[in-house]
C-alpha cells in the first residue's frame, strides 16, 4: 500500500545537524488543537522523544507562557533539536535533555504536562512501561500526559495502511509495532495515571489523554 506511514529515525536522516520529519508539518496543527484544551496556563511541558525538534518549536511559539523542555535518547536528534530551537529564537525552549525513558533518572525533577508523539510504536514495550513510570514520578497531580500516534482498538477496524505499517515495524524489529489502546490504559492505571479521553486525528492516528491521579 503506497499510503502506509513511514517511520522516521534521526540517526538515518543524513546530512547536517538540522533534520526534518515530514509528518511533523502534517500533524502539528491538529495536535496543537488538542493541546490547547488540556495544557496548563503556565508550567513546564516535557516532551519525550522530540525527534527533529520541529514539534516543540511549533508548540513553544503557540504557547509562549509555557516552558518547553525537549528530550531524546538519540544524539543526532539532540543536535537537530538544538539547531531548530536556536534558530527559532524562542526563549521558552530549554536545552534538550538526553532522556532514555527506560532509565530511572531523567535529569528533571518535575513536569506540569508531558507529551510523547510517535514513540510508542517505534520502541519496545519496555519503553512505554518506562514512560508511564516516569510520568508517575514527575507529573504533578492532575497534570496531563498526552500521547499521539497509530494504535489498535478492539472496537474499531484497523486501517489497511496501519496494518501495513505495523507489519513493516515488526519486520524491522520484533519488539516494535502498534499497541493496543486497552493495554495502554491498563498500564497507565497500574502507575496511577488515569485515562481521560481519546480524540480521533487525521491519517488514522489518535490522541490519548491521561492525567496523573491524586492517589
Short mmCIF file of C-alpha atoms in Angstrom, two decimals:
data_model
loop_
_atom_site.label_atom_id
_atom_site.label_comp_id
_atom_site.label_asym_id
_atom_site.label_seq_id
_atom_site.Cartn_x
_atom_site.Cartn_y
_atom_site.Cartn_z
CA UNK A 1 0.00 0.00 0.00
CA UNK A 2 1.56 3.28 -1.06
CA UNK A 3 -0.25 5.29 1.59
CA UNK A 4 1.28 3.37 4.51
CA UNK A 5 3.01 5.65 7.05
CA UNK A 6 6.77 5.62 7.13
CA UNK A 7 8.88 5.64 10.30
CA UNK A 8 11.48 8.37 10.71
CA UNK A 9 14.76 7.90 12.55
CA UNK A 10 17.13 10.76 13.37
CA UNK A 11 20.19 8.54 13.06
CA UNK A 12 19.24 7.67 9.47
CA UNK A 13 18.19 11.13 8.26
CA UNK A 14 21.66 12.03 7.00
CA UNK A 15 23.12 15.43 6.27
CA UNK A 16 23.66 18.30 8.67
CA UNK A 17 22.51 18.58 12.27
CA UNK A 18 19.15 20.11 11.38
CA UNK A 19 16.75 17.31 10.46
CA UNK A 20 13.25 17.36 9.02
CA UNK A 21 10.37 15.00 9.77
CA UNK A 22 7.68 15.47 7.09
CA UNK A 23 4.93 14.13 9.36
CA UNK A 24 5.57 16.96 11.82
CA UNK A 25 4.31 19.53 9.34
CA UNK A 26 1.23 17.46 8.60
CA UNK A 27 0.12 16.78 12.17
CA UNK A 28 1.41 19.66 14.29
CA UNK A 29 -1.66 21.89 14.00
CA UNK A 30 -4.08 19.06 14.70
CA UNK A 31 -2.05 18.13 17.77
CA UNK A 32 -1.87 21.75 18.90
CA UNK A 33 -5.66 22.00 18.73
CA UNK A 34 -5.93 19.15 21.24
CA UNK A 35 -3.13 20.50 23.44
CA UNK A 36 -4.89 23.85 23.65
CA UNK A 37 -7.68 22.19 25.65
CA UNK A 38 -5.50 20.23 28.09
CA UNK A 39 -2.30 22.18 28.80
CA UNK A 40 -1.97 24.29 31.95
CA UNK A 41 -1.71 28.05 31.60
CA UNK A 42 1.84 28.02 32.96
CA UNK A 43 4.47 25.48 33.91
CA UNK A 44 6.95 23.06 32.38
CA UNK A 45 5.94 20.83 29.48
CA UNK A 46 8.29 17.87 28.98
CA UNK A 47 8.34 16.33 25.52
CA UNK A 48 9.77 12.83 25.29
CA UNK A 49 11.29 11.55 22.04
CA UNK A 50 11.30 15.04 20.49
CA UNK A 51 12.89 13.73 17.28
CA UNK A 52 13.85 16.52 14.90
CA UNK A 53 12.64 19.23 17.30
CA UNK A 54 10.10 20.68 14.89
CA UNK A 55 7.08 19.93 17.06
CA UNK A 56 8.38 21.59 20.18
CA UNK A 57 9.44 24.74 18.31
CA UNK A 58 5.95 25.00 16.83
CA UNK A 59 4.24 24.46 20.19
CA UNK A 60 6.56 26.84 22.03
CA UNK A 61 5.58 29.56 19.57
CA UNK A 62 1.87 28.86 20.04
CA UNK A 63 2.03 28.64 23.85
CA UNK A 64 4.60 31.24 24.94
CA UNK A 65 3.56 31.24 28.62
CA UNK A 66 4.74 27.64 28.99
CA UNK A 67 8.31 26.42 29.39
CA UNK A 68 9.01 23.69 26.86
CA UNK A 69 11.58 21.00 27.64
CA UNK A 70 12.59 18.78 24.71
CA UNK A 71 14.39 15.45 25.08
CA UNK A 72 15.54 12.43 23.11
CA UNK A 73 17.91 9.49 23.63
CA UNK A 74 19.46 9.87 20.15
CA UNK A 75 22.49 12.16 19.79
CA UNK A 76 21.57 13.12 16.21
CA UNK A 77 18.09 14.08 17.35
CA UNK A 78 19.53 16.18 20.18
CA UNK A 79 21.67 18.09 17.69
CA UNK A 80 18.66 18.70 15.44
CA UNK A 81 16.51 19.85 18.36
CA UNK A 82 19.19 22.29 19.47
CA UNK A 83 19.51 23.67 15.93
CA UNK A 84 15.77 24.16 15.40
CA UNK A 85 15.39 25.68 18.87
CA UNK A 86 18.32 28.04 18.41
CA UNK A 87 17.14 29.23 15.02
CA UNK A 88 13.65 29.89 16.35
CA UNK A 89 14.93 32.47 18.84
CA UNK A 90 12.18 31.43 21.25
CA UNK A 91 13.14 32.00 24.90
CA UNK A 92 10.81 29.34 26.33
CA UNK A 93 12.59 26.23 25.00
CA UNK A 94 15.11 24.51 27.26
CA UNK A 95 18.30 22.81 26.11
CA UNK A 96 17.42 19.26 25.01
CA UNK A 97 17.91 16.52 27.57
CA UNK A 98 19.28 13.08 26.74
CA UNK A 99 16.42 11.09 28.28
CA UNK A 100 16.12 7.33 27.92
CA UNK A 101 12.60 6.61 29.14
CA UNK A 102 13.66 3.18 30.42
CA UNK A 103 16.12 4.78 32.86
CA UNK A 104 15.14 5.87 36.35
CA UNK A 105 16.93 9.25 36.17
CA UNK A 106 15.55 11.67 33.60
CA UNK A 107 17.64 14.68 34.70
CA UNK A 108 14.47 16.60 35.50
CA UNK A 109 12.54 16.53 38.76
CA UNK A 110 9.03 17.62 37.77
CA UNK A 111 6.71 18.45 34.90
CA UNK A 112 3.35 20.17 34.72
CA UNK A 113 2.49 18.36 31.49
CA UNK A 114 4.10 15.65 29.40
CA UNK A 115 3.74 14.71 25.75
CA UNK A 116 5.10 11.97 23.56
CA UNK A 117 4.44 11.89 19.82
CA UNK A 118 5.03 8.81 17.65
CA UNK A 119 7.34 6.95 20.02
CA UNK A 120 5.30 4.10 21.46
CA UNK A 121 5.12 2.04 18.27
CA UNK A 122 8.79 2.59 17.31
CA UNK A 123 10.21 1.28 20.58
CA UNK A 124 9.94 -1.87 22.70
CA UNK A 125 7.07 -2.22 25.15
CA UNK A 126 9.59 -1.69 27.94
CA UNK A 127 9.96 1.91 26.74
CA UNK A 128 6.24 2.50 27.23
CA UNK A 129 6.49 0.99 30.70
CA UNK A 130 9.30 3.44 31.42
CA UNK A 131 7.24 6.29 30.01
CA UNK A 132 4.36 5.58 32.37
CA UNK A 133 6.64 5.12 35.38
CA UNK A 134 8.34 8.41 34.60
CA UNK A 135 5.01 10.18 34.26
CA UNK A 136 4.04 8.87 37.67
CA UNK A 137 7.30 10.20 39.16
CA UNK A 138 7.38 13.61 37.53
CA UNK A 139 3.86 14.81 36.84
CA UNK A 140 2.02 16.99 39.29
CA UNK A 141 -1.39 15.82 40.49
CA UNK A 142 -3.98 16.07 37.69
CA UNK A 143 -1.28 17.10 35.21
CA UNK A 144 -1.87 15.81 31.66
CA UNK A 145 0.01 13.11 29.77
CA UNK A 146 -0.59 13.37 26.02
CA UNK A 147 0.25 10.56 23.57
CA UNK A 148 -0.17 10.67 19.79
CA UNK A 149 0.22 8.02 17.13
CA UNK A 150 -1.39 4.99 15.48
CA UNK A 151 -2.97 2.45 17.83
CA UNK A 152 -5.16 -0.65 17.62
CA UNK A 153 -8.64 -0.69 19.13
CA UNK A 154 -10.80 -3.79 19.62
CA UNK A 155 -13.98 -1.99 18.57
CA UNK A 156 -12.58 -0.17 15.52
CA UNK A 157 -11.32 -1.78 12.32
CA UNK A 158 -7.63 -1.04 11.82
CA UNK A 159 -6.99 0.77 8.54
CA UNK A 160 -5.12 -1.17 5.82
CA UNK A 161 -2.31 1.41 5.85
CA UNK A 162 -1.83 0.98 9.59
CA UNK A 163 -1.76 -2.81 9.21
CA UNK A 164 0.98 -2.45 6.61
CA UNK A 165 2.84 -0.03 8.85
CA UNK A 166 2.55 -2.39 11.82
CA UNK A 167 3.97 -5.29 9.81
CA UNK A 168 6.82 -3.15 8.47
CA UNK A 169 7.79 -2.18 12.02
CA UNK A 170 7.68 -5.78 13.24
CA UNK A 171 9.78 -6.88 10.27
CA UNK A 172 12.38 -4.33 11.26
CA UNK A 173 12.30 -5.11 14.98
CA UNK A 174 10.08 -7.77 16.56
CA UNK A 175 9.78 -5.65 19.72
CA UNK A 176 8.14 -2.78 17.79
CA UNK A 177 4.61 -2.39 16.47
CA UNK A 178 1.27 -0.69 17.01
CA UNK A 179 -0.02 -1.05 20.57
CA UNK A 180 -3.48 -1.85 21.84
CA UNK A 181 -5.28 1.10 23.39
CA UNK A 182 -6.62 -1.15 26.16
CA UNK A 183 -3.07 -2.19 27.05
CA UNK A 184 -2.06 1.48 27.24
CA UNK A 185 -4.95 2.27 29.57
CA UNK A 186 -4.21 -0.74 31.79
CA UNK A 187 -0.51 0.15 32.04
CA UNK A 188 -1.34 3.75 32.87
CA UNK A 189 -3.73 2.68 35.62
CA UNK A 190 -1.07 0.44 37.16
CA UNK A 191 1.09 3.55 37.52
CA UNK A 192 -1.54 5.89 38.93
CA UNK A 193 -2.26 7.52 35.57
CA UNK A 194 -5.93 7.90 34.68
CA UNK A 195 -7.26 7.67 31.12
CA UNK A 196 -9.38 10.71 30.26
CA UNK A 197 -10.14 10.83 26.56
CA UNK A 198 -9.45 9.55 23.06
CA UNK A 199 -9.51 12.03 20.18
CA UNK A 200 -9.66 10.97 16.55
CA UNK A 201 -6.88 12.53 14.49
CA UNK A 202 -6.07 12.75 10.77
CA UNK A 203 -4.35 9.94 8.87
CA UNK A 204 -5.65 7.12 11.11
CA UNK A 205 -3.88 8.41 14.22
CA UNK A 206 -5.38 9.14 17.62
CA UNK A 207 -4.64 11.24 20.68
CA UNK A 208 -4.71 9.51 24.06
CA UNK A 209 -5.11 11.87 27.01
CA UNK A 210 -4.32 10.85 30.56
CA UNK A 211 -3.82 12.65 33.86
CA UNK A 212 -1.82 11.95 37.00
CA UNK A 213 -4.14 10.77 39.72
CA UNK A 214 -4.22 12.32 43.18
CA UNK A 215 -3.99 8.94 44.90
#
